[in-house]
Amino acid sequence: MMYKSHVLICGGPECTKSGIAEINKQFERLLREKSLENEVKILKTDCFGLCEKGPIVVVYPEGTIYSEVTPDDIKQIVEEHLVNGRIVKELTLGGKEAKEALKGLEEVPFFKHQLRIALRNCGVINPESIDEYIAKDGYRALGKALTEMTPSEVIETMKKSGLRGRGGAGFPTGLKWEFASKAQSEQKYVCCNADEGDPGAFMDRSILEGDPHSLIEAMAIAGYAIGADQGYIYVRAEYPIAVSRLNIAIEQARNYGLLGKNIFGTDFNFDLELRLGAGAFVCGEETALMTSIEGKRGEPRPRPPFPANKGLWQKPTILNNVETYANVPVIILKGPEWFSSIGTEKSKGTKVFAVGGKINNTGLVEIPMGTTLHEVIYDIGGGIPNGKKFKAAQTGGPSGGCIPAKHINTPIDYDNLLSLGSMMGSGGLIVMDEDTCMVDIAKFFLEFTVDESCGKCPPCRIGTKRMYEILERITEGKGEDGDIEKLETLAKNISVSSLCGLGQTAPNPVLSTLRYFRDEYEAHIRDRRCPAGVCKALLRYVIEEDKCKGCGLCARNCPVNAITGELKKPYKIDSDICIKCGACMEVCKFGAVSKKA
Amino acid sequence: MGCKCENNCADQKVQELIEIIDKHKGKKGALIPVLHDAQNLYGYLPLQVQKIISERMNIPLAEIYGVVTFYTQFSLNQKGKYQIRVCLGTACYVKGSGKIYEELKKELKLSGDGTTEDGLFSLESCRCIGACGLAPVIMINDDVYGELVPADVPDIIKKYRDRK
Amino acid sequence: MKSLSELDIIRKRALNELNLHDKPDRIRIVVGMATCGIAAGAEPVMKAFVDELERRNIDNVHVTKTGCIGVCRLEPIADVINAKGEKITYVNLDEKKARRIVVEHLINGRPVSEYTAGKAES
């Protein structure tokens, strides 16, 4: 008998596992239905070697390869290909790969787990076009607030939504607005903290550069809610693109009458001014920021009085950060119930994280509160490069702490992070692998605070310096018994007696690494050993004799002539002379130089 | 104070400085915007410039000096023609920006932040320039160089040396 | 701005412009131009798109910029969007790739699958 077509079904072990029996049955049934059983022959074959794309079905005489075939596909293959002689392109190996390649960015794993509220327009609209923002429902929330809601209804909406400040401590936004609205004064101010200072966090820059109008709209809504007619955006001078796009956006909003007098035909007036920071981390603290806008040294003031009563120029003022504001228009439009349905019990909505460090997919991600660290690092972030082991994630910048591997399944929200000894902060999330020394990281953050302490109050100015000196000693192999206890005492005193948030949280990186990685501190102090192989003073560079080919390249590259030997015989490093620069290790072609802890 | 002669650059700059001051004068908290613009004009904020601002704005010189020295963006000293900023933010630090900084110091023969003798380069460590996805990152004037290894440094510096 | 209905008129006009409803042959190229995109070289890419389109006298394609989409490591990134709203995202672009996309995708109608996000992420 002559068959018109042959259907070859892969009987290799992988395809068998993924359900080839069902596919076989479907073919037999459908061919009988179409009375093709005498024209088409089904054959089970050996492995095609395309196991990754299995189950595989090949149809001859055309030689068409169908990949990742499911039982549901069979009907189409039988009816189209075997009856009508038309190859089902989208089910073929080539067709599926081409389709895969043409998938939009939104469909790749990095985006699938995200929910973009604050970043809704970033990377979507042209930030220099107010029309594109309006096309995406821009300024409708402002219109709705001004024409359909009273200021107290706006505040009530914000309170109900459960939105908390995205800049650090997570204070409820609606409550903050309510305090300021109740304060009695002729003049009030709305401020935006766009002085994104936490190293490793850049979501605010992204919003300023990608969606500046959402900030303007939200600040105007806030102005209406508390009764302010003037706003200030305090933005880092290090972000020139953000500054220029904000200026463009403010100008456009003025031209459309969305800033200025009698907005939306009401008697509400509001205008905005940009103020550039000048590189002082402490100006991220609310009272310091206001002092800086006033044109003075950006030093914090004692609270109370709180800014809601006496803020900028001693007038009632609210200050929120960029990401917080970016949520406001959406909450007004979609309602507080919608917003509070996202997230965990006490942390509503989403949070943007800047994921960086030792991770494959660095970038900005916006996730619902309650997503676990594991999902962020592995499902979105694609895991740790070079097959290394995850050691800890640092959140909250210099005010935060490290979350170790054993807590990787904790849902991320304000309260969980606090109870783990870290904090939400502005959303920097730095991933660290086994090559990161936790004492060194603690020292790194302390050096930052010492540098950025404004010097106004002694606990922060002197205390952080003392802590830094102890850490420096430990990493140099000069640690002493009792150092850990000294660090703990200092930490406690600094956090209770400092004037502002910068000092109060400065010891956190040390406390959290001590909590989870005390053994590393002890190894540095007692054994003079850096387990991660980072602290130079505690390392030794050695040449492994059996790997060394005696080429002499290391000796020629050593800046201090610490390496000696004869050609074609193993070389040696004199550790008394060696300055541990690592040049020999970098140049060795045979991997014969290694670090010994 | 006016411009005595058209070719006298120093005087012309003073004239521009005065225009800057007058432009901001009416604003609340105008000092920092004035200092920003003045630094753009001069490249730094020498005492002479601070004195002019002090007189014209009626703010004590001590207060102005206090503000200038408080913020890292303001500089009392002339900077190099090419300003190199090495990001030592967390993401860059974890990815080895410390080694890039060391390599730059070696290449420029500097012991830390500072300006080279020929005035061509000034080196500055800084905190996060917000390009964490490209870590480790340095900026030379407005150009960003990312995903660096120490071996890249000599070539980058050479490019600017050759340009002069 | 005097009322919500005035805003609505602008919104509808802008939406029409964005969705290219009445211009079925129109195409938009949107280039990511935030700090990280620019640092990775988005400016020459945008110039190359504009230049190549001009050189070939193509006037149904509009090149605009946008902010940061969040995947810094794939920058420079550009979306090609047609009037039906179908979008193809190209990543890790340079001038040469931009010019090839103009020729193959916009003129010959064949997307360059090797430069797409789906390809880079598969």
mmCIF file with all atom_site columns, N, CA and C in Angstrom, chain A residues 6-7 15 114 135 184 219 271 294 376 392 417 420 489 569 583:
data_model
loop_
_atom_site.group_PDB
_atom_site.id
_atom_site.type_symbol
_atom_site.label_atom_id
_atom_site.label_alt_id
_atom_site.label_comp_id
_atom_site.label_asym_id
_atom_site.label_entity_id
_atom_site.label_seq_id
_atom_site.pdbx_PDB_ins_code
_atom_site.Cartn_x
_atom_site.Cartn_y
_atom_site.Cartn_z
_atom_site.occupancy
_atom_site.B_iso_or_equiv
_atom_site.pdbx_formal_charge
_atom_site.auth_seq_id
_atom_site.auth_comp_id
_atom_site.auth_asym_id
_atom_site.auth_atom_id
_atom_site.pdbx_PDB_model_num
ATOM 1  N N  . HIS A 1 6   ? 3.395  10.493 5.811  1.00 0.00 ? 6   HIS A N  1
ATOM 2  C CA . HIS A 1 6   ? 3.859  9.800  7.008  1.00 0.00 ? 6   HIS A CA 1
ATOM 3  C C  . HIS A 1 6   ? 3.938  10.786 8.160  1.00 0.00 ? 6   HIS A C  1
ATOM 4  N N  . VAL A 1 7   ? 3.410  10.408 9.307  1.00 0.00 ? 7   VAL A N  1
ATOM 5  C CA . VAL A 1 7   ? 3.554  11.236 10.502 1.00 0.00 ? 7   VAL A CA 1
ATOM 6  C C  . VAL A 1 7   ? 4.516  10.529 11.439 1.00 0.00 ? 7   VAL A C  1
ATOM 7  N N  . CYS A 1 15  ? 10.483 13.227 24.897 1.00 0.00 ? 15  CYS A N  1
ATOM 8  C CA . CYS A 1 15  ? 9.171  13.455 24.312 1.00 0.00 ? 15  CYS A CA 1
ATOM 9  C C  . CYS A 1 15  ? 8.142  12.498 24.913 1.00 0.00 ? 15  CYS A C  1
ATOM 10 N N  . GLN A 1 114 ? 5.606  41.811 37.013 1.00 0.00 ? 114 GLN A N  1
ATOM 11 C CA . GLN A 1 114 ? 5.529  43.178 37.506 1.00 0.00 ? 114 GLN A CA 1
ATOM 12 C C  . GLN A 1 114 ? 4.118  43.740 37.387 1.00 0.00 ? 114 GLN A C  1
ATOM 13 N N  . ALA A 1 135 ? -3.238 61.895 26.813 1.00 0.00 ? 135 ALA A N  1
ATOM 14 C CA . ALA A 1 135 ? -3.829 60.745 26.115 1.00 0.00 ? 135 ALA A CA 1
ATOM 15 C C  . ALA A 1 135 ? -3.924 59.540 27.037 1.00 0.00 ? 135 ALA A C  1
ATOM 16 N N  . GLN A 1 184 ? -3.494 75.961 60.651 1.00 0.00 ? 184 GLN A N  1
ATOM 17 C CA . GLN A 1 184 ? -4.032 77.251 60.239 1.00 0.00 ? 184 GLN A CA 1
ATOM 18 C C  . GLN A 1 184 ? -2.916 78.153 59.740 1.00 0.00 ? 184 GLN A C  1
ATOM 19 N N  . MET A 1 219 ? 1.279  66.875 42.619 1.00 0.00 ? 219 MET A N  1
ATOM 20 C CA . MET A 1 219 ? 1.585  67.970 43.543 1.00 0.00 ? 219 MET A CA 1
ATOM 21 C C  . MET A 1 219 ? 0.456  68.999 43.544 1.00 0.00 ? 219 MET A C  1
ATOM 22 N N  . ASP A 1 271 ? 1.286  76.889 41.544 1.00 0.00 ? 271 ASP A N  1
ATOM 23 C CA . ASP A 1 271 ? 2.448  76.926 40.655 1.00 0.00 ? 271 ASP A CA 1
ATOM 24 C C  . ASP A 1 271 ? 3.624  76.209 41.296 1.00 0.00 ? 271 ASP A C  1
ATOM 25 N N  . GLU A 1 294 ? 15.529 76.919 51.644 1.00 0.00 ? 294 GLU A N  1
ATOM 26 C CA . GLU A 1 294 ? 15.586 78.284 52.166 1.00 0.00 ? 294 GLU A CA 1
ATOM 27 C C  . GLU A 1 294 ? 16.911 78.969 51.851 1.00 0.00 ? 294 GLU A C  1
ATOM 28 N N  . VAL A 1 376 ? 11.689 38.135 43.271 1.00 0.00 ? 376 VAL A N  1
ATOM 29 C CA . VAL A 1 376 ? 12.375 39.275 42.660 1.00 0.00 ? 376 VAL A CA 1
ATOM 30 C C  . VAL A 1 376 ? 13.734 38.847 42.123 1.00 0.00 ? 376 VAL A C  1
ATOM 31 N N  . ALA A 1 392 ? 23.183 37.552 50.380 1.00 0.00 ? 392 ALA A N  1
ATOM 32 C CA . ALA A 1 392 ? 22.298 38.496 51.059 1.00 0.00 ? 392 ALA A CA 1
ATOM 33 C C  . ALA A 1 392 ? 21.826 39.552 50.074 1.00 0.00 ? 392 ALA A C  1
ATOM 34 N N  . LEU A 1 417 ? 10.244 43.922 56.447 1.00 0.00 ? 417 LEU A N  1
ATOM 35 C CA . LEU A 1 417 ? 11.635 44.341 56.288 1.00 0.00 ? 417 LEU A CA 1
ATOM 36 C C  . LEU A 1 417 ? 12.165 44.906 57.600 1.00 0.00 ? 417 LEU A C  1
ATOM 37 N N  . LEU A 1 420 ? 13.070 42.253 60.007 1.00 0.00 ? 420 LEU A N  1
ATOM 38 C CA . LEU A 1 420 ? 14.298 41.537 59.644 1.00 0.00 ? 420 LEU A CA 1
ATOM 39 C C  . LEU A 1 420 ? 15.538 42.398 59.909 1.00 0.00 ? 420 LEU A C  1
ATOM 40 N N  . THR A 1 489 ? 27.415 48.745 71.421 1.00 0.00 ? 489 THR A N  1
ATOM 41 C CA . THR A 1 489 ? 27.095 49.837 72.349 1.00 0.00 ? 489 THR A CA 1
ATOM 42 C C  . THR A 1 489 ? 26.995 51.164 71.609 1.00 0.00 ? 489 THR A C  1
ATOM 43 N N  . LYS A 1 569 ? 60.404 27.179 35.440 1.00 0.00 ? 569 LYS A N  1
ATOM 44 C CA . LYS A 1 569 ? 60.250 26.540 36.750 1.00 0.00 ? 569 LYS A CA 1
ATOM 45 C C  . LYS A 1 569 ? 59.220 27.345 37.542 1.00 0.00 ? 569 LYS A C  1
ATOM 46 N N  . ALA A 1 583 ? 47.692 41.968 40.518 1.00 0.00 ? 583 ALA A N  1
ATOM 47 C CA . ALA A 1 583 ? 48.097 42.063 39.107 1.00 0.00 ? 583 ALA A CA 1
ATOM 48 C C  . ALA A 1 583 ? 48.526 40.696 38.576 1.00 0.00 ? 583 ALA A C  1
#
